């Protein structure tokens, strides 16, 4: 199993980064789904660890998280699942800060770094390659950065359209793995035209060395094509997969087919775009 | 941005620029009174809100408890609760910042109605997110918000209550952050909200200081306020925190008891200060009701306004520092406190405020154990009026067959 | 005992001694401040009631009407209306007189709740008479009275509404007059009630004078208040009656129209000042809605607080003298006034007060005919808040399909 | 038809003064009922003229008044009824002040006396011997007193247990016909023991020349006996008759029998009491 997220996203061909929530509707199912996504061409899989207050997620994923919690998913069971996976695709854990903070037995007077270490240690041990913590802005991320460095786990940040240049500078110092570029304001749902916004966002990050994966609203191959044409190294897609899981019919095949469609879309984008020199 | 280790800014990146912009605006307009912001705010609070609210000696309670019990009458503020202080402050600030739209979440509807009123008063379009289930349960507050011209967005995801409404409002804000301000309803959320909301409410404590000095020539011995998120609590305490001789009691909702059911993820209470542990919720580090994994548990209180699993980070800090004493009373005691004030003082308090009153009974009443020293002069913040709670109180009272409660048979004869 | 030819004492002999005793007490305690009665009254009005209430500039209305429109915010008084001024004054007076029990009548329940609050505050046993039908219609007010410890006596005779409740309270008083005081709810009834109730409410006008002078440096050009029995009207006007340059407008309930159906004994309105004739009702000579024989007709208004066939004798006198101008607006205009203030100013007024606001629209609005000169600075008394009227307003609004009204569909989705 | 109320009440034997509401349930029925009461021994009949706001009446009579108004009773029809009666018992009209005030066409600037004259004139013409106006205390009664004097109609006042000595002195100057002594506070309903209260009230009026009729709560012969024993010249009873009318069965016979019972009770009281000398 490769755990180098950066390599996975910045490979020769554009990367597909699908998201699903672990434990939705059960951990056993998740294993199947992850395998299906990998088979469909996923380069990195974002696997959500459910938290009861998902303030950064849209209703689709919020409902998936609720199903997962009702099915009894806990951080420990999540890690056990990741350990048991037999795929050649790095896993990025997407969850909220409080779960990291509560993992392990904290002592009064512990620093944040000390409180976070057990989670990161366990994640690394289980084979998690990176973390995305959407409620942890760069401003509060020093202790986790430090813990991640200790265990060689990537800490992936999200860049938003609203992010100021001043904040970009701060983030650039902390960034590892890849940058998750939120192409637009808002949350989920198919977007009619993603390329302009994507292009604009990528322009601001042109000089960053880490690869950029663009997400929010990708549901069709055509979206992936446009995103890659606009210059992204990877395409992130979540709601489209979670919807299929929620529908519950013939899920693995559908996931695989959709992953294939998006991956192909991304590949099409790479062909039609003029590759930058040296890439 | 922190109170000791509490507080901070744990929010999605997309919102951080708005939070930074708000922090800047808070510092300029609220702290430095730029463009006379605070002058206008205080003037509108007086003319539109009805400030100052009275400090009233409670004759019957003073007799019962052999003390000088004073009530801070926030129930008389426009809208029927202290909530307007903050809503008016934030909507006015949004106007100064050039925002063109207001969003807010509401659970029982008190913060929503206050925000809708403030937005109508200041001519700002306003949308309120409210859980579907809460909409059905809080019919009069739904009417009031709509009458004040606010759009009401029903939240159907999950259980359709406050938690889901907060998530949905955050989501709206993430989409609309450039022209929209999110009016958070308590001293929670990321910095600068806890400080800013506290500052808008701190007029309560300032008026207590002035009023009680006029009446008694001295500071009170103790302040008592109920604590859910904690906005009326910090509003009451803030001005007197430096006066160490004044004891500060934050009365939480003890609900049905203080034991958390980890298996079910349910706490039969809302006493985060008394029993919670440190964690991060809705943008801030604070004391929380959570299970061993860090999942937030479902809280409970007979008073929907106290029914929240978190609490303002500043209160967590002041509790750890020993400056604020967290205490709690259960649902039944709160209901008895509600009836006692209604019957003997002619003031029908909000169920939230009834918790603060029940604490006096627990400490000083005929059957009290008297664990804490409240001193001679006690000020209780009556944070709101109970009109909104009538149906709930009747129902909960009948379940319990309370002695103190009047019969409502006349309605069914 | 009279105002010109209006007023007097037309009551059964059995009550006359109590009326004489009350007259004496009124003169000593209220007029001469014996034993510091008025000082205590004013202090309790401040601390318990929340006086002074604000004078607020209404920004949106001022713009709409191209005038300086100020609102006198009696809706912020404890209990939600001006009613407490009188109830507190009379219950306190009863205490000074050594009475041991209070009775009062109530229709929609506003006077009953104010009396129950005042009685609880002053530790006086209190019984409220209320028509059976009104009890069913005014559930929240029934709760409030019971919570404040008042006994509620359902009146089943006749139609079970205000009229029958008044008769029944008189009957109780006739039985219990030696130890009981009857707290009449408006400036009606035999002398000294009309003067006394007016004096308890005249703080409204005094605060208007002081507040508007502070804000504008001068007296207002006109005062506008709704008139049912007329207690908020005279409370608003009294202090400024001698200032002839201030125009006084009493806005009555035009209901469905001004024509009386003699055959059915029904007036589809409550405009006794505008259309009534002289007669004697409930102890005083005044202007009444009556048929040719002198039978009192059934009045109507969308606002139950204005729905009364008589009016205070002093208002009848001031109208005849030309000092007060009686005007009226119909139910639909009142509803529109209700929605306009709610939506544009963030204040949900009582339906009674909405009549006063509707008069501005009729005179100064975009479609106005402008019959009267209101001048530049206009003060409107917002006599109460509209929480009590929510259900009625929604129902009446839906009947009429008013443009100004928000949809309440969110409740039914 | 005798119209001397004073003579009727102060005759050799104690007087019975029954009350019913005219027009309850119809004016035609009232004629029958009045005749039945006369046949049963009534010495004066109080005939109520219905007013919509009967603040001095108890619920029994209030309901009777409502029935009468619903049946279309007006002051004019009341007078026509009285004119048509063929009995040898004086009629006293009991009603409220507003009906007197509104009768006839008032002109702006008319004095109260002028406004009241038409009613009194019509009453006298119709054969009404006296008026009882329960909402007109002596303090406000000058204009009506003057009008009544003009037409020889008695104006009867009510003395209450609460009436002060000062007020008694005022009333004594205005009194004519008889004095209606309200024996107790309150309104209607059978009273267990009336004699003490009656005796006390009558003692205060001992020196008045007009006869005293005592009422409030008389429903049985025994009550009448006690009242007369206590020194009253007459007994007033209302609710007991109105209840019979409301019940609606065999009304004339029942009214007559009850009148006879009360009259006999009064007579028994006269026998057992020591008559004052000169009476």
Short mmCIF file of C-alpha atoms in Angstrom, two decimals, chain B residues 44 46-50 54-56 59-60 73 75-78 117 120-123 132 135 139-140 142-144 146-149 152 154 215 338-339 342-348 385 387 390-391 394 406-408 410-413, chain C residues 44 46-50 54-56 59-60 73 75-78 117 120-123 132 135 139-140 142-144 146-149 152 154 215 338-339 342-348 385 387 390-391 394 406-408 410-413:
data_model
loop_
_atom_site.label_atom_id
_atom_site.label_comp_id
_atom_site.label_asym_id
_atom_site.label_seq_id
_atom_site.Cartn_x
_atom_site.Cartn_y
_atom_site.Cartn_z
CA UNK B 44 -31.12 52.05 20.09
CA UNK B 46 -32.65 52.32 25.09
CA UNK B 47 -35.22 53.62 22.62
CA UNK B 48 -36.09 50.45 20.75
CA UNK B 49 -35.20 47.87 23.38
CA UNK B 50 -36.38 49.60 26.52
CA UNK B 54 -35.22 47.60 36.32
CA UNK B 55 -33.53 46.13 39.33
CA UNK B 56 -36.44 45.16 41.53
CA UNK B 59 -40.39 41.30 48.55
CA UNK B 60 -41.76 37.79 48.96
CA UNK B 73 -35.70 42.37 34.89
CA UNK B 75 -37.86 39.90 30.88
CA UNK B 76 -38.94 43.47 30.19
CA UNK B 77 -36.60 43.94 27.25
CA UNK B 78 -38.31 44.21 23.85
CA UNK B 117 -36.97 42.17 15.26
CA UNK B 120 -36.77 44.70 10.75
CA UNK B 121 -35.82 47.65 12.92
CA UNK B 122 -32.63 48.20 10.92
CA UNK B 123 -34.12 47.34 7.54
CA UNK B 132 -38.79 21.38 11.08
CA UNK B 135 -41.19 24.96 13.77
CA UNK B 139 -45.82 28.16 16.51
CA UNK B 140 -46.05 31.62 18.15
CA UNK B 142 -42.72 31.27 13.96
CA UNK B 143 -45.55 33.78 13.62
CA UNK B 144 -43.47 36.51 15.20
CA UNK B 146 -42.65 35.92 9.83
CA UNK B 147 -44.56 39.02 10.98
CA UNK B 148 -41.24 40.81 11.38
CA UNK B 149 -40.54 40.02 7.77
CA UNK B 152 -37.92 31.07 7.68
CA UNK B 154 -37.13 24.83 7.65
CA UNK B 215 -30.43 50.95 46.21
CA UNK B 338 -41.31 29.09 37.81
CA UNK B 339 -44.52 28.71 39.80
CA UNK B 342 -45.33 33.68 39.17
CA UNK B 343 -47.52 33.23 42.19
CA UNK B 344 -45.70 35.25 44.81
CA UNK B 345 -44.15 38.06 42.79
CA UNK B 346 -46.44 38.48 39.81
CA UNK B 347 -43.67 37.79 37.32
CA UNK B 348 -43.90 34.79 35.02
CA UNK B 385 -40.46 36.16 30.39
CA UNK B 387 -45.16 33.59 27.94
CA UNK B 390 -46.94 28.42 29.09
CA UNK B 391 -48.05 25.32 27.24
CA UNK B 394 -48.72 23.27 32.08
CA UNK B 406 -52.38 26.06 40.21
CA UNK B 407 -55.08 23.86 38.76
CA UNK B 408 -56.06 24.68 35.19
CA UNK B 410 -61.27 26.10 34.70
CA UNK B 411 -60.22 25.58 31.10
CA UNK B 412 -61.85 22.21 30.86
CA UNK B 413 -65.07 22.73 32.80
CA UNK C 44 -43.26 50.23 42.05
CA UNK C 46 -40.56 51.83 37.85
CA UNK C 47 -39.09 48.77 39.55
CA UNK C 48 -41.83 46.23 38.97
CA UNK C 49 -43.43 47.69 35.86
CA UNK C 50 -40.38 48.92 34.00
CA UNK C 54 -39.20 54.64 25.80
CA UNK C 55 -40.19 57.24 23.26
CA UNK C 56 -38.75 55.86 20.06
CA UNK C 59 -37.47 55.50 11.23
CA UNK C 60 -39.45 53.70 8.53
CA UNK C 73 -43.62 52.10 23.88
CA UNK C 75 -45.90 47.55 24.87
CA UNK C 76 -42.73 47.25 26.97
CA UNK C 77 -44.53 47.64 30.29
CA UNK C 78 -44.62 44.50 32.44
CA UNK C 117 -49.89 40.35 38.37
CA UNK C 120 -49.51 38.73 43.26
CA UNK C 121 -46.88 41.45 43.53
CA UNK C 122 -48.72 43.03 46.45
CA UNK C 123 -49.82 39.77 48.06
CA UNK C 132 -67.00 31.15 29.66
CA UNK C 135 -62.01 31.63 28.71
CA UNK C 139 -56.23 30.28 26.77
CA UNK C 140 -52.78 31.91 27.31
CA UNK C 142 -56.16 32.19 31.46
CA UNK C 143 -52.87 30.41 32.12
CA UNK C 144 -51.18 33.64 33.09
CA UNK C 146 -53.88 31.22 37.19
CA UNK C 147 -50.08 31.15 37.33
CA UNK C 148 -50.17 34.48 39.13
CA UNK C 149 -52.39 32.87 41.71
CA UNK C 152 -60.86 32.55 37.82
CA UNK C 154 -66.25 31.51 34.72
CA UNK C 215 -35.53 64.71 21.68
CA UNK C 338 -50.42 45.72 12.49
CA UNK C 339 -48.44 44.15 9.67
CA UNK C 342 -44.28 44.47 12.58
CA UNK C 343 -42.53 44.25 9.26
CA UNK C 344 -40.92 47.66 8.97
CA UNK C 345 -40.14 48.55 12.58
CA UNK C 346 -39.69 45.20 14.31
CA UNK C 347 -42.47 45.88 16.80
CA UNK C 348 -45.54 43.64 16.85
CA UNK C 385 -47.76 44.22 22.33
CA UNK C 387 -48.30 38.46 21.19
CA UNK C 390 -51.13 36.32 16.90
CA UNK C 391 -53.69 33.60 16.25
CA UNK C 394 -53.34 35.16 11.20
CA UNK C 406 -46.51 37.41 5.23
CA UNK C 407 -47.41 33.89 4.23
CA UNK C 408 -47.49 31.39 7.06
CA UNK C 410 -43.92 27.34 6.43
CA UNK C 411 -46.09 26.08 9.26
CA UNK C 412 -48.08 23.78 7.03
CA UNK C 413 -45.40 22.43 4.71
#
